[in-house]
Coordinates of C-alpha atoms in Angstrom, one line a residue:
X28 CA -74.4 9.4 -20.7
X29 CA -73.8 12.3 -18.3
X30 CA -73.2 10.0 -15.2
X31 CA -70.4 8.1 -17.7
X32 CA -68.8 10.8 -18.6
X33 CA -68.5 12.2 -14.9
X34 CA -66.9 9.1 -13.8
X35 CA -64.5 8.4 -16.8
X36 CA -63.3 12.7 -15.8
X37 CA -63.2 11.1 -12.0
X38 CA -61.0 8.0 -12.9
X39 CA -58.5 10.7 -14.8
X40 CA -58.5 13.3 -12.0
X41 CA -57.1 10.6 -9.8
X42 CA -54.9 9.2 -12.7
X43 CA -53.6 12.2 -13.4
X44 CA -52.9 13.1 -9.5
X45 CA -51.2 9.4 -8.3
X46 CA -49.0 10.6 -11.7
X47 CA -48.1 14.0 -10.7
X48 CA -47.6 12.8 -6.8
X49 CA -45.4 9.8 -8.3
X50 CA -43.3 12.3 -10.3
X51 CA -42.7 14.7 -7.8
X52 CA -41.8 11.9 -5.4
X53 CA -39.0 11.4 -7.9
X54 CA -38.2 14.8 -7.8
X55 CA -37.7 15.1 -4.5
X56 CA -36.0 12.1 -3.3
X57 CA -32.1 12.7 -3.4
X58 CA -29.8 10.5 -5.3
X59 CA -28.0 8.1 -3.1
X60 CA -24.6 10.0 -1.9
X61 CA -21.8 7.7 -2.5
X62 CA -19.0 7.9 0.3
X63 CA -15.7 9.8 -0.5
X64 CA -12.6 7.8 -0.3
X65 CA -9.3 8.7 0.7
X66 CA -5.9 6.6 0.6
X67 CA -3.2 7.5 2.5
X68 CA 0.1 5.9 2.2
X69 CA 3.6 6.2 3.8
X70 CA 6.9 4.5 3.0
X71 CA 9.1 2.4 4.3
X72 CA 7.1 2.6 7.6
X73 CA 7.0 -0.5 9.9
X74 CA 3.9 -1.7 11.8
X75 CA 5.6 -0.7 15.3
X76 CA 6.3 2.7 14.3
X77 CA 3.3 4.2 15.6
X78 CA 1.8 4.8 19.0
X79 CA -1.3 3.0 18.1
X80 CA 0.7 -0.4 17.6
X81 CA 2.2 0.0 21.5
X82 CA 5.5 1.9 20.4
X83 CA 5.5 4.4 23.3
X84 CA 8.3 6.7 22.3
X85 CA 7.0 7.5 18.3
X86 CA 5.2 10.9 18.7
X87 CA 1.8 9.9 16.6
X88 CA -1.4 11.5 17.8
X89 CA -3.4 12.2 14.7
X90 CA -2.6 8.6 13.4
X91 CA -3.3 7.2 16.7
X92 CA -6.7 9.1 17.1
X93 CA -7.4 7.7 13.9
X94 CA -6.8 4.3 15.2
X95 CA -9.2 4.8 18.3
X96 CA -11.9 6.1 16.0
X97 CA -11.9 3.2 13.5
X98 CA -10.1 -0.1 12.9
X99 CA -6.2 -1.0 13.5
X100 CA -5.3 -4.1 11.7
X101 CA -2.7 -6.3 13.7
X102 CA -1.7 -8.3 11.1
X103 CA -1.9 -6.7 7.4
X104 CA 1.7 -7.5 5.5
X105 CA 3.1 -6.0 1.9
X106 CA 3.5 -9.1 0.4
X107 CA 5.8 -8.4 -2.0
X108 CA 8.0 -5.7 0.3
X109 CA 9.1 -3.4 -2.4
X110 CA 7.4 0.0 -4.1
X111 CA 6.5 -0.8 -7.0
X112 CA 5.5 -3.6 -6.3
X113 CA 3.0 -2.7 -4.0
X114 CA 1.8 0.0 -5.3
X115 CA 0.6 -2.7 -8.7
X116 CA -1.3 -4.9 -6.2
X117 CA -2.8 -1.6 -4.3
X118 CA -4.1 -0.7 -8.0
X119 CA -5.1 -4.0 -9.4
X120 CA -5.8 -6.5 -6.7
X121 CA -3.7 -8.6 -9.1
X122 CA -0.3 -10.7 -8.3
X123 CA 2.4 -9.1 -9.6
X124 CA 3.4 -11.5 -12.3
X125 CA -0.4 -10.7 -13.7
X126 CA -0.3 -6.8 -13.3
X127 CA 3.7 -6.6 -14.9
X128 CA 4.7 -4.7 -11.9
X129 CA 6.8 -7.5 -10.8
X130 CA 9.7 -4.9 -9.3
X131 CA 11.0 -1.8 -9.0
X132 CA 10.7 0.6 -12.0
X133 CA 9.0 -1.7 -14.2
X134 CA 5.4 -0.2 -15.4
X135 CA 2.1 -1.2 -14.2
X136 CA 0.7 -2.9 -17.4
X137 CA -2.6 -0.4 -18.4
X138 CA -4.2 -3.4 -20.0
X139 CA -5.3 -6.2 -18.2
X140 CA -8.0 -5.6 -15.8
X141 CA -10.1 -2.2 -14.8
X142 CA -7.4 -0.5 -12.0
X143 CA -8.9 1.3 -8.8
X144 CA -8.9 4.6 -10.3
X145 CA -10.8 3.7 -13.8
X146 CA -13.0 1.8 -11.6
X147 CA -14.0 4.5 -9.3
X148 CA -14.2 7.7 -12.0
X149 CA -16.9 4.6 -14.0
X150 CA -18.7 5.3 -10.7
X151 CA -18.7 9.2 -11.1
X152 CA -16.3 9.1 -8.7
X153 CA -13.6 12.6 -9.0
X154 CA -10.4 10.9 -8.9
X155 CA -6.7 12.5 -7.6
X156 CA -3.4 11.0 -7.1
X157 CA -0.7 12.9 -5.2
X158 CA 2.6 12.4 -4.3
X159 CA 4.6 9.3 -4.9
X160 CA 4.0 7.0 -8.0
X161 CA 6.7 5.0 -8.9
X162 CA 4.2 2.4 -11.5
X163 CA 5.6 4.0 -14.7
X164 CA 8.5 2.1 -15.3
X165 CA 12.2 3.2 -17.0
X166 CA 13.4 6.6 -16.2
X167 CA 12.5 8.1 -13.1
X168 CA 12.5 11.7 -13.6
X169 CA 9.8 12.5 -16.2
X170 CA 6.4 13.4 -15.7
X171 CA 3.4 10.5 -15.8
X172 CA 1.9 10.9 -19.8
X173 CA -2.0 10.9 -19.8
X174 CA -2.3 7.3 -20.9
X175 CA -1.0 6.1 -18.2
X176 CA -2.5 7.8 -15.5
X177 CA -5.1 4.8 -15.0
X178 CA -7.9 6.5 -14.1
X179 CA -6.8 9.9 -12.3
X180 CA -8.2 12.4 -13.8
X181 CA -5.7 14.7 -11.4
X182 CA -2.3 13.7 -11.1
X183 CA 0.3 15.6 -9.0
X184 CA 3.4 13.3 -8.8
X185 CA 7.3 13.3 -9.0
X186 CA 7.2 9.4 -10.0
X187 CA 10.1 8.6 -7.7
X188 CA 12.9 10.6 -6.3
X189 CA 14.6 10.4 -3.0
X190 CA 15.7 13.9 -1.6
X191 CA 12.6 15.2 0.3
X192 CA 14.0 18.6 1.3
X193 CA 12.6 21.8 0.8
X194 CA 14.5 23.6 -2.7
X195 CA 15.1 19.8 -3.4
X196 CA 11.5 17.7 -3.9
X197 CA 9.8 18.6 -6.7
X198 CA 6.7 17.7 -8.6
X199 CA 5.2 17.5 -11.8
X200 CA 2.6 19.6 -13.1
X201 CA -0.6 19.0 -15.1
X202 CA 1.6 20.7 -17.7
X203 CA 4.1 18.2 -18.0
X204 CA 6.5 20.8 -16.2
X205 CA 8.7 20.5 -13.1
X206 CA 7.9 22.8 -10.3
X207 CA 10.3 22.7 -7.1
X208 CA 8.7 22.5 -3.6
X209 CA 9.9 25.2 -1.3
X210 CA 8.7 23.2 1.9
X211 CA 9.4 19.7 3.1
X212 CA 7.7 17.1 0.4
X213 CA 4.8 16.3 2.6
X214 CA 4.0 19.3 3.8
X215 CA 3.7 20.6 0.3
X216 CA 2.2 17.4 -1.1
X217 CA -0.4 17.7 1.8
X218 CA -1.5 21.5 0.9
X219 CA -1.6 20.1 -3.2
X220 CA -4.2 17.5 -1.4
X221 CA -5.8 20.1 0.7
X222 CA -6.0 22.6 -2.2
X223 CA -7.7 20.1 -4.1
X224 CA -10.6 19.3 -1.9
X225 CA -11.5 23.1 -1.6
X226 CA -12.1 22.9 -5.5
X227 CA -13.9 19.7 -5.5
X228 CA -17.3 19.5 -6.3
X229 CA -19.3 18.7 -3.6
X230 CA -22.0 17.1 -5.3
X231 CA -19.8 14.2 -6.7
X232 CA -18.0 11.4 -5.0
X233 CA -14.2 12.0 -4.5
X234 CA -11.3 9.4 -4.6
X235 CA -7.9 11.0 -3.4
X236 CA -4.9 8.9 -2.8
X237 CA -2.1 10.5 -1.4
X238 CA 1.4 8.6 -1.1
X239 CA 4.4 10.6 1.1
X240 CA 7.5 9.3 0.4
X241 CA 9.1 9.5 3.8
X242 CA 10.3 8.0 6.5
X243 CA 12.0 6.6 3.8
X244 CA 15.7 6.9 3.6
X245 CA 17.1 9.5 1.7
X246 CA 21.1 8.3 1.1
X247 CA 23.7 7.1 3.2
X248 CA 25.8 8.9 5.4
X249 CA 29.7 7.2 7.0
X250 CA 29.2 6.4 10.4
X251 CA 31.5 6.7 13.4
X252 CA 32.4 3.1 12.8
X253 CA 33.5 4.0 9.1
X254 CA 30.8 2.3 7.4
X255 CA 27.9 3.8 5.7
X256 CA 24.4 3.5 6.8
X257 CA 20.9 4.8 5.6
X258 CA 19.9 8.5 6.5
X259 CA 16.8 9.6 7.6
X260 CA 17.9 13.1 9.4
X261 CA 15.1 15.3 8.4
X262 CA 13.3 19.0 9.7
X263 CA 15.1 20.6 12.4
X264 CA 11.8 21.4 13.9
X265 CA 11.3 17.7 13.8
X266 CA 14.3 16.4 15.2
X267 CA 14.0 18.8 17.9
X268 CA 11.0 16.6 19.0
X269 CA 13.1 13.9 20.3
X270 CA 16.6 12.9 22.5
X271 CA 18.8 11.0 20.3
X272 CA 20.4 9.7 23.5
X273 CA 17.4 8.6 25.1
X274 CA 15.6 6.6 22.1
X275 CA 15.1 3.2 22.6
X276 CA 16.0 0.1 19.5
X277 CA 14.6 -2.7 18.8
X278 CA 14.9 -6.0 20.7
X279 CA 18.0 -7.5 19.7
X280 CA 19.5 -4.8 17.9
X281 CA 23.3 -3.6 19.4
X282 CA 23.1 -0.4 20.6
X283 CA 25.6 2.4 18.0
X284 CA 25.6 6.0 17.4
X285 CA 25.3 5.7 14.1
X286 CA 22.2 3.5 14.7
X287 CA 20.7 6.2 17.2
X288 CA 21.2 8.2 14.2
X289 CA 19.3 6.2 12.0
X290 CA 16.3 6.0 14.6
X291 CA 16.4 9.4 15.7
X292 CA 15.6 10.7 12.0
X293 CA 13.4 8.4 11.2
X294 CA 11.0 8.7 14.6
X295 CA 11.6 12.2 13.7
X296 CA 10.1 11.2 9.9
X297 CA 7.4 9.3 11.0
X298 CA 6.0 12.3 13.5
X299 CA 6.1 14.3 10.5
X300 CA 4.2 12.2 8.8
X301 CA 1.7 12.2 11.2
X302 CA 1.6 16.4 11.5
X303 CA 0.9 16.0 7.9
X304 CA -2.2 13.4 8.1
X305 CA -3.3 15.7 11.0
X306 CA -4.1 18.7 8.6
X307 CA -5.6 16.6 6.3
X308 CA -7.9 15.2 8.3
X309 CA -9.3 18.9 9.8
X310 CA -9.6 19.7 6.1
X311 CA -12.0 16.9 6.0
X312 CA -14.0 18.0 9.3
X313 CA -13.6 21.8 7.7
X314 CA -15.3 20.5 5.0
X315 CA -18.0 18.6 6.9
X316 CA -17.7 15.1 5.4
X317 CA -16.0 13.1 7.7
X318 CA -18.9 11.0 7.9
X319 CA -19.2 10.1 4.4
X320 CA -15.8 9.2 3.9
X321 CA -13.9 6.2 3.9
X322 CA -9.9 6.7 5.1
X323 CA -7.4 4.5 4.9
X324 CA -3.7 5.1 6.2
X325 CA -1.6 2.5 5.5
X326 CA 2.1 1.7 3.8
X327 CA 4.0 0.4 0.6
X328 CA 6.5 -1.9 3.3
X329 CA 8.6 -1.5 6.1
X330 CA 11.9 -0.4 7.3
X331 CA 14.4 -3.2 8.6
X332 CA 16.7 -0.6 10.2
X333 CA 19.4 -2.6 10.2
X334 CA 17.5 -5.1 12.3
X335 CA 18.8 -9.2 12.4
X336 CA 22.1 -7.4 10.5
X337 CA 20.1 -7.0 7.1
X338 CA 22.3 -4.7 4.8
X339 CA 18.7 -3.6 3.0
X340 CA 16.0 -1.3 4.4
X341 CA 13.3 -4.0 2.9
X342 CA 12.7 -6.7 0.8
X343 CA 12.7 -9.4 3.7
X344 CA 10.8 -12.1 4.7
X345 CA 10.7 -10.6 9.0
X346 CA 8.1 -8.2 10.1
X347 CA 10.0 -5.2 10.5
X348 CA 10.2 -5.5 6.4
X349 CA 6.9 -6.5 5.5
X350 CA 4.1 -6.2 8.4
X351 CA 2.6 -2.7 7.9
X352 CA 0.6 -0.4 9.5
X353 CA -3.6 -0.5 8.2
X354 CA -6.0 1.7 9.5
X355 CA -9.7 2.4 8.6
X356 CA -11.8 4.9 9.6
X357 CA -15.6 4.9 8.1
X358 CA -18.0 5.9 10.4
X359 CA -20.6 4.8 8.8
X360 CA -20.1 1.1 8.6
X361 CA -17.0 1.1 11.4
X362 CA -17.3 1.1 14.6
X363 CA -15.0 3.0 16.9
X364 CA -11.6 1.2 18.7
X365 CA -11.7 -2.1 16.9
X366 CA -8.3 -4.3 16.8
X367 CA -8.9 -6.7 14.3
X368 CA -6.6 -9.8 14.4
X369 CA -7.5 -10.7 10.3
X370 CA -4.9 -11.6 8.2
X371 CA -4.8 -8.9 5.0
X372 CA -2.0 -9.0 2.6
X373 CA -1.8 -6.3 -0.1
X374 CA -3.7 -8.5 -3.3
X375 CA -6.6 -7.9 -1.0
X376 CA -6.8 -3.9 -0.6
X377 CA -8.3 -3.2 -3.5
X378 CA -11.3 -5.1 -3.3
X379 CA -11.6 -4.8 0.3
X380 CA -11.9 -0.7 0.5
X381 CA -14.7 -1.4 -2.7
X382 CA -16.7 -3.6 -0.6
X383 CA -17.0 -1.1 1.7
X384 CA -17.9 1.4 0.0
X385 CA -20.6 -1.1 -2.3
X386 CA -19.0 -0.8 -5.2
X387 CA -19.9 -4.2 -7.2
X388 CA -17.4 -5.1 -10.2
X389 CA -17.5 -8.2 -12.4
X390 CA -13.3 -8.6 -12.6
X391 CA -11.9 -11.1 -10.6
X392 CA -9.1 -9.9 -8.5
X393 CA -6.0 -12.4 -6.6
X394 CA -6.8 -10.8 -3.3
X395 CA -10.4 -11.4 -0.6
X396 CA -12.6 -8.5 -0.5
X397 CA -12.2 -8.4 3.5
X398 CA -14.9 -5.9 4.1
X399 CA -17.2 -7.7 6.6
X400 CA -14.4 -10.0 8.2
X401 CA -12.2 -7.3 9.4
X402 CA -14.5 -5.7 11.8
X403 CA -15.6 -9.7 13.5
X404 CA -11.4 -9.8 13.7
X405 CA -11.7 -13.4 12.3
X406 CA -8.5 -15.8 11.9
X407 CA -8.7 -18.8 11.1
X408 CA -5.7 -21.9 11.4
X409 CA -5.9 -22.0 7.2
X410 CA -5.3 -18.4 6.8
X411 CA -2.1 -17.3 5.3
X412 CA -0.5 -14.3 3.1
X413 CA 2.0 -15.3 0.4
X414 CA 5.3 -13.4 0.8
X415 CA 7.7 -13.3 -1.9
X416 CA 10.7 -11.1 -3.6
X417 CA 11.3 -11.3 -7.3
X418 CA 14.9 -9.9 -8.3
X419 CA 16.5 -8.9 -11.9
X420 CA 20.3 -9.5 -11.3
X421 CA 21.3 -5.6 -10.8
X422 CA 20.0 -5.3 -7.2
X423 CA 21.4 -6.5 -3.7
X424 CA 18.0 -8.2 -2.9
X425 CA 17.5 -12.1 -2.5
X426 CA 15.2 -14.1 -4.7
X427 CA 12.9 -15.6 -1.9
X428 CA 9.3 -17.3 -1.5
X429 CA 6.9 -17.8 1.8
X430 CA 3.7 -17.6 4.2
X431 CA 2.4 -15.5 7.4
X432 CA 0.0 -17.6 9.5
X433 CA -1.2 -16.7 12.4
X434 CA 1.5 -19.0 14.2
X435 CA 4.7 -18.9 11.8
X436 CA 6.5 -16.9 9.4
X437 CA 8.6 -19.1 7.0
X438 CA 10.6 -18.1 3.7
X439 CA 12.7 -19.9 1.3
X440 CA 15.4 -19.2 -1.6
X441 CA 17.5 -21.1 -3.3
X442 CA 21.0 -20.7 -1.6
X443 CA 20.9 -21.0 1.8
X444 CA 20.9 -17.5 2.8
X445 CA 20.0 -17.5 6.8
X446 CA 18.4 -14.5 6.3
X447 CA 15.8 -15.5 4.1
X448 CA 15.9 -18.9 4.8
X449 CA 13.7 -18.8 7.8
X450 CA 11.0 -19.9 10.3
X451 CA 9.6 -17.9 13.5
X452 CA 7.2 -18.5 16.0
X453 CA 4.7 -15.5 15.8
X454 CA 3.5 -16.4 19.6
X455 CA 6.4 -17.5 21.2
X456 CA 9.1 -15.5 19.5
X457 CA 7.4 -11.8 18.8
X458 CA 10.4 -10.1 18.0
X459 CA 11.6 -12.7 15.7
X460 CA 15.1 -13.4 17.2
X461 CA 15.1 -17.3 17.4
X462 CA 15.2 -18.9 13.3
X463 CA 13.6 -22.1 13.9
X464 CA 14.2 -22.9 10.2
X465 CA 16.6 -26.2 10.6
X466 CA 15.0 -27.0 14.5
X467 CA 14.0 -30.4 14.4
X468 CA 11.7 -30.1 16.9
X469 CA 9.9 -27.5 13.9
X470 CA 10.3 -29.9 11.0
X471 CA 6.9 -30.5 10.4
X472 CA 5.5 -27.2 10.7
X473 CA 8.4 -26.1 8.4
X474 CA 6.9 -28.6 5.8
X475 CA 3.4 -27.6 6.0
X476 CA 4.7 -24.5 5.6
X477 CA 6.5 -25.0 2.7
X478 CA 3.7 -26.8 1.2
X479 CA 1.8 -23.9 1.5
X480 CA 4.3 -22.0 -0.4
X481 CA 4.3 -24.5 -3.4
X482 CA 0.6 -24.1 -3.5
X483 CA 0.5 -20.6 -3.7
X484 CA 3.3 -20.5 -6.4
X485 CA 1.8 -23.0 -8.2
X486 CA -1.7 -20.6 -8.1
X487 CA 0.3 -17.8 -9.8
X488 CA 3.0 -19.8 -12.1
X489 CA 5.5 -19.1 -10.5
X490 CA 8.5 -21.8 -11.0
X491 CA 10.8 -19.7 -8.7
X492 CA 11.9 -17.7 -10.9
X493 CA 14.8 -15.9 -10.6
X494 CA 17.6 -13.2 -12.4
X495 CA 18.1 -15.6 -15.7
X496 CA 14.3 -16.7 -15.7
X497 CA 13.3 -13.1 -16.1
X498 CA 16.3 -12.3 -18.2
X499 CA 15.2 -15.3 -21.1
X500 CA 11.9 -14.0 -21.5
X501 CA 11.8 -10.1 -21.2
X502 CA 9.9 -8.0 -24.0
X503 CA 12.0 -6.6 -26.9
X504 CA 13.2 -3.3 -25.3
X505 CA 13.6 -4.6 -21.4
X506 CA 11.0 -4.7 -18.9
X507 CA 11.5 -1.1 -17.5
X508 CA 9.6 -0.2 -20.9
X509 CA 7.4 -3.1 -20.5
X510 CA 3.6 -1.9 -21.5
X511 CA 1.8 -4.8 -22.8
X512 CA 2.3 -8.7 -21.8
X513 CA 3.2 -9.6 -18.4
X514 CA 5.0 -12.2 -16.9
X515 CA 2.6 -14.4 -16.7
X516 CA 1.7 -14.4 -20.1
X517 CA 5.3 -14.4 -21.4
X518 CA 6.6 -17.4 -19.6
X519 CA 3.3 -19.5 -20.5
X520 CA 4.4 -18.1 -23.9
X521 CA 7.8 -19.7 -23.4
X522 CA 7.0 -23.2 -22.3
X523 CA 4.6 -23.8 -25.5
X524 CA 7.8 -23.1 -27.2
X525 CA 9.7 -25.4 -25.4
X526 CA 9.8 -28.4 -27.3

């Protein structure tokens, strides 16, 4: 009996142990530490406008060190060249006729998938949106209300507003009051961002997305030649930087003074830009987390600049409108001073930057999560991005559908407008100065082209709609106060109807 009970206190002395050893193991292994993620936008900023993309007169060296310690992607494109726009398919991964954010000033519809910043706070993610919004639809100048912040638990943001200087740009408060900036917006929309990581908690995940408004225009000023053109004139300090007379234009673009104008204060914009991502980023290696976080710089559309004569910054189907500047930086699963030649267009951010950072959802999304193809710079001769600008009637912009391969840009509308009626060789034709689009010698590549286009449309339900297509279905109330069926949705509504 002795010897029984002497083995049966044995077997529960080494129970007992393997328990404790077990639960201590628990105790002290540390709960996986997810990366931090930051989004950095710009707009109205053209892929060429940086040093890193071979423009040798920009001043850029933050974004350009950036470049060198991460990936540059050659060919990412807005696909849908406008703000709002953009800024629906950044947040959804969903084609704008899904999300409701179809064009400018119409609202980002709360309701029909998980955005990027309820998906990330689900994570335990602390979430922060700064600077320009421009997804809440109507009036401009009021603040964001609660319900609609999508998932950003901190939300500093003038929705949209177009004078950036300093006793001009303004913001609104977690209050629902307006506060006026006394510096230049980015500067000051920079220290909100940098004020905000030195109150994080450093034991949670962080999700900041910070969106600068310039080198975007800012008005129009009358020209020498008596015509008005965009303004970009900016900081004296910035200005200073650069030799209006000795600033080179685009290929193909006549040489004026009102267009060295332009140029000078946007360059000048861009560079400030860049002195603004600079202090960001040393907040970051102040903070000692560079490491664990993912940043990605990249921007809402491009700047024409009065390029191939267009009379509109944007909204275009040529580069200088739509191809963008993306670059990632994640040590951790990036390697340094990779160009990757992948083809990204903006349906495909969102579930891209949560691939690399692991983060699994059961949502389908429009766009590819691209996380392991950018860094093996795979193209293939099927990949394309849809292009396409959807109009109301009240703007100057063109109703217009296309493609970017690898080899061609094309774009269609309905009347015959050169401009968006279009088809350039990428390889042959960089600059895109020669419109192939009635060549015969291009005929058939301008039908698989096209064909292309139909399928995509036809992916979406899109009929090529236009100004009375949207006008016949919009919600009681207009679509600027549009918050709960989308396009989509109300023109399938329509043709059941249809007898």
């Amino acid at each position: 009996m002795k010897h029984i009970f002497l083995i049966l206190f044995s077997v529960i002395i080494v129970v007992s142990c393997k328990q404790n050893k077990e639960e201590q193991a628990k105790v002290d292994a540390k709960p996986e530490t997810l990366p931090n993620l930051i989004i950095v936008l710009s707009d109205q900023h053209s892929y060429d406008m940086l040093g890193a993309y071979g423009n040798e007169q920009i001043i850029t060296p933050n974004l350009d060190k950036m470049a060198s310690e991460g990936i540059l992607l050659s060919n990412a494109f807005s696909s849908q060249p406008v703000c709002t726009p953009f800024r629906g398919m950044l947040m959804s991964g969903m084609h704008p006729l899904k999300n409701g954010a179809f064009v400018n000033d119409v609202p980002l519809l709360p309701n029909k998938t998980k955005l990027l910043g309820e998906v990330l706070k689900e994570k335990g993610y602390q979430t922060a949106y700064v600077g320009k919004w421009h997804l809440l639809g109507g009036d401009r100048n009021r603040p964001i209300p609660k319900e609609l912040s999508y998932g950003f638990d901190t939300l500093l943001t003038n929705n949209c507003h177009v004078d950036f200087r300093p006793g001009k740009a303004f913001f609104w408060n977690e209050k629902g009051e307006k506060e006026i900036f006394n510096e230049w917006e980015p500067y000051a929309q920079t220290n909100q961002a940098i004020n905000y990581l030195k109150d994080i908690d450093q034991s949670k995940p962080f999700a900041l997305i910070v969106s600068w408004h310039p080198p975007h225009d800012w008005g129009k000023f009358k020209g020498e030649d008596g015509k008005m053109h965009y303004r970009y004139d900016t900081l004296d300090e910035l200005m200073s930087l650069y030799n209006r007379d000795s600033i080179t234009l685009r290929p193909g673009l006549e040489v004026t003074e009102d267009r060295k104008r332009m140029y000078h204060g946007h360059l000048a914009s861009v560079t400030g830009v860049d002195v603004a991502f600079g202090r960001l980023m040393n907040q970051l290696k102040e903070m000692g987390i560079e490491d664990n976080t993912l940043v990605a710089f990249t921007a809402d559309h491009g700047d024409m600049l009065e390029s191939h004569n267009a009379k509109l910054p944007k909204q275009y189907p040529h580069d200088y409108s739509n191809r963008v500047p993306f670059i990632i930086k994640y040590p951790k699963k990036i390697k340094a001073g990779i160009k990757s030649e992948t083809m990204l267009g903006t349906m495909d951010i969102m579930p891209t930057i949560l691939g690399y950072l692991d983060i699994e959802t059961k949502q389908g999304y429009d766009g590819r999560d691209l996380s392991k193809e950018l860094a093996l710079s795979s193209i293939d001769a099927n990949d394309y991005v849809p292009l396409w600008v959807y109009r109301l009637g009240h703007a100057k912009n063109i109703n217009w559908r296309g493609v970017v391969t690898k080899d061609f840009t094309f774009s269609m509308d309905k009347d015959n407008n050169p401009i968006t009626n279009t088809l350039f060789d990428r390889k042959n034709d960089p600059y895109q100065l020669n419109n192939l689009y009635n060549h015969p010698d291009y005929k058939s590549d301008r039908d698989k082209l096209q064909k292309l286009t139909f399928e995509w449309m036809e992916n979406y339900n899109d009929g090529f709609y236009g100004a009375k297509d949207f006008k016949e279905v919009q919600p009681k109330g207009g679509w600027q106060y549009n918050y709960s069926k989308s396009p989509y949705e109300l023109f399938a509504e329509d043709r059941k109807n249809q007898p």
